Coordinates of C-alpha atoms in Angstrom, one line a residue:
M135 CA -28.8 0.0 -25.0
R136 CA -30.0 -0.5 -28.9
G137 CA -29.5 2.6 -31.4
G138 CA -32.4 5.4 -31.8
P139 CA -34.2 8.6 -31.1
G140 CA -33.4 6.9 -26.9
L141 CA -30.4 6.9 -26.8
A142 CA -29.7 9.8 -28.7
L143 CA -31.3 11.7 -25.7
V144 CA -29.4 10.1 -22.8
T145 CA -26.4 10.0 -24.7
A146 CA -26.8 14.0 -25.0
A147 CA -27.4 14.7 -21.9
V148 CA -24.5 12.6 -20.1
G149 CA -22.6 14.5 -22.6
R150 CA -23.4 17.9 -20.9
Q151 CA -22.3 16.7 -18.4
P152 CA -18.4 16.3 -19.3
R153 CA -17.1 16.9 -15.3
L154 CA -19.3 14.2 -13.2
L155 CA -18.6 11.9 -16.2
A156 CA -14.7 12.3 -16.4
A157 CA -14.4 11.9 -13.3
G158 CA -16.4 9.0 -12.1
I159 CA -14.7 6.9 -15.1
S160 CA -10.6 8.4 -13.7
A161 CA -12.2 6.8 -10.2
G162 CA -13.2 3.9 -12.1
L163 CA -9.9 3.4 -13.9
L164 CA -8.0 4.1 -11.2
W165 CA -9.7 1.6 -8.8
T166 CA -9.4 -1.0 -11.9
G167 CA -6.3 -0.6 -11.6
T168 CA -5.6 -1.0 -7.9
K169 CA -7.3 -3.7 -9.1
L170 CA -5.5 -5.5 -11.5
A171 CA -2.1 -4.8 -9.2
A172 CA -3.3 -7.2 -6.5
P173 CA -2.8 -10.5 -7.9
L174 CA 0.6 -9.6 -9.4
L175 CA 1.7 -8.4 -5.8
V176 CA -0.1 -11.6 -4.2
A177 CA 2.3 -14.0 -6.6
R178 CA 4.8 -12.5 -5.7
T179 CA 4.5 -12.3 -2.0
I180 CA 3.5 -16.4 -2.6
D181 CA 6.6 -16.9 -4.5
A182 CA 9.6 -15.3 -2.7
G183 CA 7.7 -14.4 0.9
V184 CA 6.3 -17.2 1.8
L185 CA 8.1 -20.5 -0.6
G186 CA 11.3 -18.3 -0.6
G187 CA 11.3 -17.6 2.9
D188 CA 12.0 -13.8 2.6
S189 CA 10.0 -12.6 5.8
G190 CA 10.8 -8.8 4.5
Q191 CA 9.4 -9.4 1.1
L192 CA 6.8 -11.2 3.2
W193 CA 6.0 -8.2 5.2
L194 CA 6.4 -6.2 1.9
G195 CA 3.7 -7.8 -0.1
V196 CA 1.2 -8.3 3.1
A197 CA 1.5 -3.9 3.8
L198 CA 1.0 -3.0 -0.4
F199 CA -1.4 -5.6 -0.3
T200 CA -3.2 -3.7 2.7
G201 CA -2.6 -0.3 0.7
L202 CA -4.1 -0.7 -2.3
A203 CA -7.2 -2.0 -0.3
V204 CA -8.0 0.5 1.3
V205 CA -7.6 2.9 -1.8
G206 CA -9.7 0.6 -3.9
A207 CA -12.4 1.4 -1.1
G208 CA -12.1 5.0 -2.0
F209 CA -11.7 5.0 -5.1
A210 CA -14.9 3.0 -4.9
G211 CA -16.6 5.3 -3.1
L212 CA -15.8 7.9 -5.4
R213 CA -16.9 5.8 -8.3
R214 CA -19.8 5.3 -7.0
Y215 CA -20.5 9.4 -6.1
F216 CA -19.8 10.6 -9.1
G217 CA -22.1 8.1 -10.9
Q218 CA -24.9 8.8 -8.9
S219 CA -24.0 12.6 -9.4
L220 CA -23.9 12.4 -12.9
A221 CA -27.2 10.1 -13.0
F222 CA -29.6 12.3 -10.6
V223 CA -28.2 15.5 -12.8
V224 CA -29.3 14.1 -15.6
E225 CA -32.5 12.9 -14.9
A226 CA -33.6 16.4 -13.2
D227 CA -32.5 18.2 -16.9
L228 CA -34.4 15.4 -18.8
R229 CA -36.9 16.3 -16.5
D230 CA -37.2 19.8 -16.7
R231 CA -36.8 18.8 -20.9
L232 CA -40.0 17.2 -20.3
L233 CA -42.2 19.6 -18.3
A234 CA -41.7 22.0 -20.5
R235 CA -42.2 20.4 -23.2
M236 CA -45.2 19.3 -22.3
V237 CA -46.5 22.9 -20.8
R238 CA -45.7 23.7 -24.9
L239 CA -47.3 20.6 -26.4
P240 CA -50.9 21.7 -27.7
A241 CA -54.0 20.9 -26.2
A242 CA -54.8 18.4 -29.2
Y243 CA -51.8 16.1 -28.0
H244 CA -53.1 16.2 -23.8
D245 CA -56.5 15.2 -25.2
R246 CA -55.1 11.7 -27.0
Y247 CA -52.8 10.9 -24.0
P248 CA -53.7 11.0 -20.6
S249 CA -52.1 12.4 -17.1
G250 CA -51.1 9.8 -15.9
V251 CA -49.3 8.4 -18.6
L252 CA -47.8 11.7 -18.9
L253 CA -46.8 11.6 -15.1
A254 CA -45.9 7.8 -16.2
R255 CA -42.6 9.4 -18.4
V256 CA -41.6 11.8 -15.6
T257 CA -41.3 9.8 -13.2
T258 CA -41.2 5.4 -13.7
D259 CA -39.1 6.2 -17.1
L260 CA -37.2 8.0 -15.7
Q261 CA -36.4 6.3 -13.2
Q262 CA -35.7 3.4 -16.0
V263 CA -33.2 5.3 -17.3
Q264 CA -31.6 7.4 -14.6
Q265 CA -30.5 3.5 -13.0
P266 CA -27.9 2.6 -15.8
L267 CA -26.6 6.1 -15.6
I268 CA -25.7 5.6 -12.0
N269 CA -23.3 1.9 -13.4
I270 CA -21.5 4.2 -16.1
P271 CA -18.2 4.5 -14.4
I272 CA -18.6 1.2 -12.8
M273 CA -19.6 -0.1 -16.8
V274 CA -16.0 1.3 -17.8
S275 CA -13.6 0.1 -15.5
N276 CA -15.5 -3.5 -15.9
V277 CA -14.3 -3.6 -18.9
A278 CA -11.0 -2.3 -18.4
M279 CA -11.4 -4.7 -16.0
L280 CA -11.7 -7.9 -18.4
V281 CA -9.5 -6.1 -21.2
G282 CA -5.9 -5.4 -18.5
T283 CA -7.5 -9.1 -17.0
A284 CA -7.0 -10.7 -21.1
I285 CA -3.7 -8.9 -21.0
L286 CA -2.1 -9.4 -17.9
L287 CA -3.4 -13.6 -17.9
A288 CA -2.4 -13.9 -21.9
W289 CA 1.1 -12.3 -21.1
I290 CA 1.4 -14.5 -17.7
D291 CA -0.1 -18.5 -20.0
P292 CA -2.2 -18.2 -23.1
V293 CA -3.1 -21.7 -22.2
L294 CA -4.7 -20.6 -18.8
A295 CA -6.0 -17.3 -20.8
V296 CA -8.5 -19.3 -22.9
V297 CA -9.6 -21.5 -20.0
A298 CA -10.0 -18.2 -17.7
L299 CA -11.2 -16.0 -20.1
A300 CA -14.1 -18.9 -22.3
P301 CA -16.6 -17.4 -19.8
A302 CA -17.0 -13.8 -20.6
V303 CA -17.9 -15.3 -24.1
A304 CA -20.0 -17.6 -23.2
V305 CA -21.4 -15.2 -20.9
F306 CA -21.8 -11.6 -24.0
A307 CA -23.6 -14.8 -26.4
V308 CA -26.5 -15.5 -23.8
A309 CA -26.7 -11.7 -22.9
V310 CA -27.7 -11.0 -26.5
R311 CA -29.9 -13.4 -26.5
F312 CA -31.3 -12.6 -23.3
T313 CA -31.6 -8.7 -24.7
R314 CA -33.5 -9.4 -27.3
Q315 CA -36.3 -11.5 -25.2
L316 CA -36.4 -8.5 -22.6
G317 CA -37.2 -5.6 -24.8
P318 CA -40.8 -6.8 -25.4
R319 CA -41.5 -7.9 -22.0
A320 CA -39.3 -4.5 -21.0
L321 CA -42.3 -2.1 -23.1
A322 CA -45.4 -3.7 -22.0
L323 CA -44.1 -4.2 -18.6
Q324 CA -43.8 0.4 -19.2
S325 CA -47.1 0.8 -20.9
E326 CA -48.8 -1.3 -18.1
L327 CA -47.6 0.5 -15.6
G328 CA -48.0 3.7 -17.0
V329 CA -52.2 2.7 -17.5
L330 CA -51.7 2.0 -13.7
A331 CA -50.7 6.0 -12.6
G332 CA -52.9 6.6 -13.8
I333 CA -55.8 5.4 -12.8
V334 CA -54.4 5.7 -9.5
E335 CA -54.7 9.5 -9.8
E336 CA -57.8 9.4 -11.2
S337 CA -59.1 7.8 -8.4
I338 CA -57.3 10.5 -6.7
A339 CA -58.2 13.2 -7.7
G340 CA -62.1 11.9 -8.1
V341 CA -62.1 10.6 -3.9
R342 CA -65.2 12.5 -3.5
T343 CA -67.4 11.2 -6.0
T344 CA -66.0 7.7 -5.0
K345 CA -67.1 8.4 -1.7
G346 CA -70.2 10.4 -3.3
L347 CA -71.6 7.2 -4.6
G348 CA -70.3 4.8 -2.3
T349 CA -68.4 3.3 -4.9
E350 CA -65.2 2.4 -3.0
D351 CA -65.1 -0.8 -3.1
D352 CA -65.4 -0.9 -7.3
E353 CA -62.8 1.5 -7.4
R354 CA -60.0 -0.2 -5.5
R355 CA -60.9 -3.2 -7.6
R356 CA -60.7 -1.6 -10.4
V357 CA -56.8 -0.5 -9.2
R358 CA -56.4 -4.3 -7.9
D359 CA -57.5 -5.5 -11.8
Q360 CA -54.5 -3.1 -13.5
A361 CA -51.9 -4.1 -10.5
G362 CA -52.6 -7.7 -11.6
Q363 CA -52.0 -7.0 -15.2
V364 CA -48.8 -4.7 -13.8
Q365 CA -47.4 -7.6 -11.7
R366 CA -48.8 -10.5 -14.1
A367 CA -46.0 -8.3 -17.1
A368 CA -43.5 -7.7 -14.3
L369 CA -43.5 -11.7 -13.8
R370 CA -43.0 -12.5 -17.3
L371 CA -39.8 -9.7 -17.4
S372 CA -38.6 -11.8 -14.0
S373 CA -38.8 -15.1 -15.7
V374 CA -36.1 -13.9 -18.1
R375 CA -33.9 -12.7 -15.6
A376 CA -34.8 -15.7 -13.8
T377 CA -33.1 -17.5 -16.7
Y378 CA -30.6 -15.5 -17.3
L379 CA -28.8 -14.8 -14.1
P380 CA -28.1 -18.2 -12.9
L381 CA -26.2 -18.6 -16.0
V382 CA -23.9 -15.8 -15.0
E383 CA -23.5 -16.7 -11.7
L384 CA -22.5 -21.0 -13.3
L385 CA -20.5 -19.9 -16.1
P386 CA -17.2 -17.9 -14.0
A387 CA -17.4 -21.1 -12.0
F388 CA -16.4 -23.4 -15.0
G389 CA -13.7 -20.8 -15.7
L390 CA -12.5 -21.0 -11.9
V391 CA -12.6 -24.8 -11.9
G392 CA -11.3 -25.5 -14.9
V393 CA -7.6 -22.8 -14.5
L394 CA -7.6 -24.6 -11.0
W395 CA -7.8 -28.1 -12.7
I396 CA -5.7 -27.3 -15.6
G397 CA -3.7 -25.1 -13.8
G398 CA -3.0 -27.4 -10.5
L399 CA -1.7 -30.2 -13.5
R400 CA 0.8 -27.1 -14.9
V401 CA 2.3 -27.0 -11.0
A402 CA 2.5 -30.0 -11.2
H403 CA 4.7 -30.1 -14.1
G404 CA 6.6 -27.2 -12.8
A405 CA 5.4 -24.8 -15.8
L406 CA 4.3 -22.9 -13.4
T407 CA 4.9 -21.5 -10.0
V408 CA 2.7 -21.6 -6.9
G409 CA 2.2 -18.2 -6.6
E410 CA 0.8 -18.3 -10.1
L411 CA -1.8 -20.4 -10.0
V412 CA -2.6 -18.0 -7.2
Q413 CA -2.8 -15.5 -9.3
F414 CA -4.6 -16.9 -12.0
S415 CA -7.1 -18.3 -9.5
Y416 CA -7.4 -14.5 -7.7
F417 CA -7.8 -13.1 -11.2
G418 CA -10.8 -15.5 -12.4
L419 CA -12.2 -14.7 -8.8
I420 CA -12.2 -10.4 -9.7
I421 CA -14.1 -11.0 -13.0
V422 CA -16.7 -12.7 -11.3
G423 CA -17.8 -9.6 -10.0
P424 CA -18.0 -7.2 -13.6
L425 CA -19.7 -10.9 -14.9
R426 CA -22.3 -10.5 -13.2
I427 CA -22.7 -7.0 -12.6
A428 CA -22.8 -7.1 -16.5
G429 CA -25.7 -9.5 -16.9
M430 CA -27.9 -6.8 -14.3
T431 CA -26.9 -3.9 -16.1
A432 CA -27.9 -6.2 -19.5
S433 CA -31.3 -5.9 -17.9
Q434 CA -31.2 -2.1 -16.9
L435 CA -29.8 -1.3 -20.1
K436 CA -33.2 -2.8 -21.9
R437 CA -36.0 -1.4 -19.5
S438 CA -33.9 2.2 -19.8
A439 CA -34.0 1.8 -24.1
V440 CA -37.3 1.4 -23.2
S441 CA -38.0 4.0 -21.1
A442 CA -35.6 6.4 -23.2
R443 CA -37.3 6.1 -26.2
L444 CA -40.6 6.6 -24.9
I445 CA -39.3 10.2 -22.7
A446 CA -37.7 11.3 -26.8
A447 CA -41.2 10.2 -28.6
V448 CA -42.8 13.2 -26.6
L449 CA -40.0 15.4 -26.8
D450 CA -40.0 14.8 -30.4
E451 CA -43.6 16.1 -30.6
Q452 CA -43.9 19.2 -32.4
P453 CA -44.8 21.8 -29.6
E454 CA -46.5 25.2 -29.6
P455 CA -45.6 27.6 -31.6
T456 CA -44.1 30.4 -29.8
A457 CA -42.8 32.6 -32.5
I458 CA -44.8 34.2 -35.5
E459 CA -45.6 31.5 -38.4
P460 CA -45.2 33.8 -41.4
T461 CA -46.6 30.9 -43.5
A462 CA -49.8 29.5 -41.2
S463 CA -51.8 31.8 -42.8
A464 CA -50.4 31.5 -46.2
G465 CA -53.5 32.2 -48.9
S466 CA -54.6 34.8 -46.6
P467 CA -54.5 38.6 -47.6
A468 CA -52.0 40.4 -46.5
T469 CA -53.1 42.0 -42.8
T470 CA -52.2 45.7 -43.3
A471 CA -53.6 46.3 -39.6
S472 CA -50.9 48.3 -37.0
A473 CA -49.5 45.8 -34.5
A474 CA -52.2 45.2 -31.1
P475 CA -51.6 46.8 -28.5
P476 CA -49.8 46.0 -25.6
A477 CA -51.5 43.9 -23.1
G478 CA -53.0 45.7 -19.8
S479 CA -53.7 48.7 -22.5
G480 CA -57.3 48.7 -21.9
G481 CA -59.2 49.2 -24.8
G482 CA -60.8 46.4 -27.0
L483 CA -59.5 44.2 -29.8
E484 CA -62.0 43.1 -32.2
V485 CA -62.7 39.1 -33.0
R486 CA -64.0 37.6 -36.2
F487 CA -64.5 34.5 -37.6
E488 CA -64.5 33.5 -40.7
G489 CA -65.6 30.4 -42.5
V490 CA -64.0 29.0 -39.7
T491 CA -64.6 24.8 -39.4
F492 CA -62.8 23.4 -36.7
G493 CA -63.1 19.8 -35.4
Y494 CA -62.0 17.0 -33.0
A495 CA -61.6 14.1 -35.3
P496 CA -61.4 14.0 -38.9
E497 CA -65.2 14.6 -40.5
R498 CA -65.9 14.9 -37.3
H499 CA -67.0 19.2 -37.2
V500 CA -67.9 20.7 -34.5
L501 CA -67.7 24.4 -36.2
R502 CA -69.3 24.7 -39.4
E503 CA -68.3 27.0 -42.1
L504 CA -68.8 29.5 -39.0
D505 CA -68.9 33.5 -39.7
L506 CA -68.8 36.1 -36.5
V507 CA -67.5 39.3 -35.2
V508 CA -67.0 40.7 -31.7
P509 CA -66.5 44.4 -32.6
A510 CA -64.0 45.5 -30.0
G511 CA -65.1 46.5 -26.9
T512 CA -68.0 44.5 -26.8
C513 CA -70.1 41.6 -25.6
V514 CA -71.2 38.8 -27.6
A515 CA -73.2 36.6 -25.4
V516 CA -72.9 32.8 -27.1
V517 CA -75.6 30.5 -26.6
G518 CA -76.6 26.7 -27.9
A519 CA -77.4 23.4 -26.3
T520 CA -74.9 21.0 -25.2
G521 CA -72.5 20.5 -28.1
S522 CA -73.6 23.1 -30.0
G523 CA -69.4 24.3 -29.8
K524 CA -70.4 27.2 -27.5
T525 CA -66.5 25.8 -25.7
T526 CA -65.0 25.4 -28.9
L527 CA -65.4 28.6 -30.3
A528 CA -63.6 29.9 -26.9
A529 CA -61.0 27.5 -27.1
L530 CA -60.1 28.6 -31.0
V531 CA -59.4 32.5 -29.9
P532 CA -55.7 31.3 -27.8
R533 CA -54.7 28.8 -30.7
F534 CA -55.3 26.0 -27.7
Y535 CA -56.6 24.2 -31.7
D536 CA -56.2 25.2 -34.4
V537 CA -58.8 25.8 -37.3
D538 CA -59.0 22.8 -40.1
A539 CA -60.4 25.5 -42.4
G540 CA -61.3 29.3 -42.4
R541 CA -59.7 32.3 -40.6
I542 CA -59.6 33.8 -36.7
H543 CA -57.9 37.4 -36.6
V544 CA -57.9 39.6 -32.8
G545 CA -57.6 43.2 -33.6
G546 CA -56.9 42.8 -37.5
R547 CA -54.4 39.8 -37.3
D548 CA -55.0 36.2 -38.4
V549 CA -54.2 34.7 -34.6
R550 CA -51.6 32.5 -37.1
D551 CA -49.6 35.4 -37.8
W552 CA -49.3 36.7 -33.7
S553 CA -46.1 34.6 -31.9
L554 CA -48.7 32.9 -28.9
T555 CA -46.7 34.7 -26.0
E556 CA -47.8 38.5 -27.7
L557 CA -51.3 36.5 -28.8
R558 CA -52.3 34.9 -25.3
A559 CA -51.5 38.3 -23.3
Q560 CA -54.2 40.4 -25.4
L561 CA -56.7 37.1 -23.5
G562 CA -58.3 36.9 -20.1
L563 CA -59.7 33.6 -20.0
G564 CA -62.2 32.5 -17.5
F565 CA -63.0 28.6 -17.3
E566 CA -66.1 26.7 -16.4
D567 CA -64.2 24.4 -14.4
A568 CA -62.2 27.2 -12.1
F569 CA -58.3 25.5 -11.6
L570 CA -56.1 26.7 -8.6
F571 CA -52.8 25.7 -8.1
S572 CA -51.3 25.0 -4.4
G573 CA -49.9 27.5 -2.8
T574 CA -51.7 31.2 -1.7
I575 CA -54.5 33.3 -3.2
R576 CA -52.1 35.6 -3.8
D577 CA -50.0 33.5 -5.8
N578 CA -52.3 32.0 -8.0
L579 CA -54.0 35.3 -8.7
R580 CA -49.9 36.3 -9.9
F581 CA -49.9 33.7 -11.9
G582 CA -50.5 34.6 -14.6
A583 CA -48.6 38.8 -13.8
P584 CA -46.0 37.6 -11.5
T585 CA -45.1 41.2 -11.0
A586 CA -48.5 42.3 -10.2
D587 CA -48.4 44.6 -6.9
D588 CA -50.8 44.4 -4.7
D589 CA -53.0 47.4 -5.6
Q590 CA -53.7 45.4 -8.9
L591 CA -54.8 42.2 -6.9
R592 CA -57.0 44.3 -5.5
A593 CA -58.8 45.7 -7.8
A594 CA -58.8 42.8 -9.6
V595 CA -60.4 41.0 -6.5
R596 CA -62.7 43.9 -6.2
L597 CA -64.4 43.3 -10.1
A598 CA -64.5 39.7 -9.9
G599 CA -66.6 40.0 -6.7
A600 CA -64.0 37.4 -4.6
Q601 CA -63.7 40.2 -1.6
D602 CA -65.4 38.3 0.5
V603 CA -63.9 34.4 -0.4
V604 CA -60.4 37.3 0.0
A605 CA -61.6 38.3 3.3
G606 CA -62.9 35.6 5.5
R607 CA -59.0 33.3 4.8
P608 CA -57.1 33.8 7.1
G609 CA -54.0 35.4 6.2
G610 CA -56.3 37.4 3.5
C611 CA -54.4 37.5 0.4
D612 CA -51.6 34.6 1.7
A613 CA -54.1 32.1 2.5
P614 CA -53.5 28.7 1.6
V615 CA -56.1 27.2 -1.0
G616 CA -55.5 23.8 -0.9
E617 CA -54.4 21.0 -3.7
R618 CA -56.2 22.0 -6.6
G619 CA -58.0 25.1 -4.8
L620 CA -59.8 22.3 -3.1
G621 CA -60.4 24.2 -0.1
L622 CA -62.4 26.3 -1.8
S623 CA -66.0 26.0 -2.7
G624 CA -66.6 25.8 -6.5
G625 CA -68.0 29.3 -6.6
Q626 CA -64.7 30.7 -4.4
R627 CA -62.7 29.2 -7.3
Q628 CA -64.7 30.5 -10.0
R629 CA -64.8 34.0 -8.5
L630 CA -60.6 33.8 -7.9
S631 CA -60.4 32.2 -11.0
L632 CA -61.8 35.6 -12.5
A633 CA -59.8 37.9 -10.4
R634 CA -56.7 35.9 -11.4
A635 CA -57.3 36.3 -15.4
L636 CA -58.5 40.4 -14.8
V637 CA -55.0 40.9 -13.2
T638 CA -53.3 41.9 -16.3
D639 CA -56.6 44.3 -17.8
P640 CA -56.6 41.9 -21.2
P641 CA -58.2 44.1 -23.9
V642 CA -60.0 40.7 -24.7
L643 CA -62.2 38.8 -22.2
L644 CA -63.0 34.8 -22.8
L645 CA -65.4 33.8 -20.2
D646 CA -67.4 30.5 -19.8
S647 CA -69.4 30.1 -17.9
P648 CA -68.4 32.5 -15.2
T649 CA -71.2 31.6 -12.6
S650 CA -72.2 28.5 -13.6
A651 CA -70.6 27.4 -9.9
V652 CA -72.5 30.0 -7.2
D653 CA -75.8 30.7 -6.3
P654 CA -78.5 33.2 -7.0
A655 CA -77.3 35.5 -4.7
K656 CA -74.0 35.4 -5.4
E657 CA -74.9 35.4 -9.3
A658 CA -76.3 38.8 -8.6
E659 CA -72.8 40.1 -6.7
I660 CA -70.7 38.7 -9.8
V661 CA -73.7 39.7 -12.7
A662 CA -73.0 43.6 -11.5
S663 CA -69.5 43.2 -11.3
L664 CA -69.6 41.4 -14.6
A665 CA -71.2 44.7 -16.1
T666 CA -68.2 47.2 -14.2
V667 CA -65.9 44.3 -15.8
I668 CA -66.5 44.1 -19.8
R669 CA -66.9 47.7 -20.3
G670 CA -64.6 49.0 -23.0
R671 CA -63.0 45.9 -23.4
T672 CA -64.1 42.1 -25.9
T673 CA -65.9 39.9 -24.0
I674 CA -67.0 36.6 -25.6
L675 CA -69.3 34.8 -22.6
I676 CA -70.4 31.4 -22.9
A677 CA -73.7 31.5 -20.8
H678 CA -76.7 29.6 -19.4
R679 CA -78.3 31.8 -17.1
P680 CA -80.5 35.1 -18.6
A681 CA -79.4 37.0 -15.9
V682 CA -75.9 37.0 -17.6
I683 CA -76.7 37.3 -21.0
A684 CA -78.7 39.9 -20.1
L685 CA -75.7 41.5 -20.5
A686 CA -74.6 40.9 -24.0
D687 CA -75.2 43.6 -26.5
Q688 CA -75.1 40.9 -29.0
V689 CA -76.7 37.3 -28.1
V690 CA -75.2 34.5 -30.3
L691 CA -77.0 31.5 -30.7
L692 CA -75.1 28.4 -31.9
E693 CA -76.8 25.1 -33.0
G694 CA -74.9 22.5 -34.5
G695 CA -71.8 24.4 -34.9
R696 CA -73.5 27.0 -36.8
V697 CA -74.6 30.9 -36.0
A698 CA -78.6 30.4 -36.1
A699 CA -79.7 33.6 -34.6
T700 CA -78.1 36.7 -33.3
G701 CA -79.5 39.1 -31.1
T702 CA -79.9 41.1 -28.4
H703 CA -81.7 38.6 -25.5
Q704 CA -85.6 39.9 -26.2
E705 CA -84.7 40.2 -29.6
L706 CA -84.3 36.4 -29.0
L707 CA -87.1 35.6 -26.6
A708 CA -89.3 37.2 -29.0
S709 CA -88.3 35.8 -32.0
S710 CA -86.3 32.3 -31.8
P711 CA -88.1 29.5 -30.1
Y712 CA -85.3 27.4 -30.1
Y713 CA -83.6 30.1 -28.3
R714 CA -85.7 30.1 -25.3
Q715 CA -86.0 25.7 -25.8
V716 CA -82.5 26.6 -24.7
L717 CA -82.8 28.7 -22.1
A718 CA -85.3 26.4 -20.9
T719 CA -83.2 23.7 -19.5
Q720 CA -81.7 26.2 -17.5
P721 CA -82.8 26.7 -13.6
D722 CA -83.7 30.2 -14.1
G723 CA -85.8 28.8 -17.1
P724 CA -87.4 31.3 -20.0
V725 CA -86.7 35.1 -19.5
S726 CA -90.3 37.0 -21.2
P727 CA -89.2 40.1 -23.1
D728 CA -91.3 41.5 -20.6
G729 CA -89.1 39.8 -17.5
P730 CA -89.7 36.9 -15.4
A731 CA -93.2 36.0 -15.6
G732 CA -95.0 36.2 -11.6
P733 CA -98.4 34.7 -10.0
D734 CA -99.5 37.4 -11.7
G735 CA -97.7 38.2 -15.1
P736 CA -95.1 39.9 -16.3
D737 CA -93.4 42.0 -13.8
P738 CA -93.7 45.4 -14.5
E739 CA -90.3 46.2 -13.0
A740 CA -88.1 43.4 -14.3
P741 CA -86.2 45.7 -17.1
A742 CA -85.4 47.9 -14.8
R743 CA -83.8 45.8 -12.8
R744 CA -81.8 44.4 -15.7
D745 CA -80.8 47.8 -16.9
A746 CA -79.9 47.9 -13.4
L747 CA -77.4 45.2 -13.6
V748 CA -75.2 46.7 -16.6
T749 CA -75.8 51.0 -15.3
P750 CA -72.6 51.4 -13.6

């Protein structure tokens, strides 16, 4: 494995397990000792016991050889056991570090890399790193075997030593050439595997859409085409191995042939005994195994190096800052505001946007010099056409992304002057695409507040209007929700997601289309609950439906990443054609200042009904 961040990463991970490493290497060296002793014992037994006619030496040699075989087998098992233990512990360590880093990486990183590619880092690449680690004790013992064999053969007969060991030099030269060809092909294979993992993950996640559109064959073809790319990359890699490995098999055989030929001549001339020739042949046989393993190990090491480099690249990414960054808002006025109250203390915090400009790509701004103040304890509805920047505005408050220009203040402090943990503790987040984790309803409600008691959970469920979701499931809060919450309807997931956001009683709420997945009847219940939820909290409510917008103290209309108009729902209906146009695209249609029009004109009771929604 060549130097670089990948090697440094794996070396450091192995170094954190000194006991397993030492135990595996010790067992390997002891195994090597038994292997090196065997040919010496064979030579003595043949010369003294067989040719010398000493039956005592013969029986002693047989007994000692049997003992060496048994002891060697035991050390071989220990060598393998400790090698595998080391590999699995290092793999678990790296996986833990990798997952910890992935969840800390900014949203922009996850925007760039599909989940399937990251999944490949945690699975396929870690397995490639793990495989050669199993062989560390084996590699060390094999090197010791070659060195020990070279010393012993040179001591017995230097000429035959050169003949016997020449294949090792040839194998090394071939291995260098082999690894150079292997690297690019191994990288190509790992890349194709990452793409395949992404496609498979996407196919499984979107199986309902695939079935609904009747595109099963198309999806199967897409997976098969990428699998074909993987197969071709694997075959290109295998072609190099198929050329190299036969040489590893063949070269040691030439060494053995040379030993038998030259050694036989030396025995005939009396320069060697028969036992010494057998001994040389035995040494030639036992180095075949290490040389063959060296060939396979070279292939593993190259793929492992590629995978380790890919893993190291993820770990080298800059995570979201968890501590306060005192220089992040350099140039801004020093804040004199006192620290915000801890999460769960009730009351709202002012949220202020000052000249905020942001884009997901350079020179493609979604928000442009946006100024907005959400006073503490008030609710502001953010309305706009698709692409106007509504969701982006909400994503900037918890620092999923950092602004390109301008500042955002929460509770009088620049969000960059908070630690992320402290900042996000003040926020309750409810997304349009409500995501639930596998487990029970209780597990999901406690996901952000593991110490929450049942009273807190019940209060949050009641506020979110999700009582029927809990009551309607066998087991109540202990009912499983299924993978990604797919055991529930979209509206049920949305209400449980809202309840989860309310468990900690956050002073600031960021809600993105909280009723988008429910029917009108259930929407009325959630709107009534929201009227209670937002009281006394600072709420940014990304809304599309008039019934939800009517809850807000103020409505902000976005157009092209800027604030186009502000006012109450009724004021904007009366004064802004663009506002009415945006609402007209919603299923409910626009609502006139006097309420929804019926067949005979405006409904005179509509304002009273709307007021009732916000009446405790």
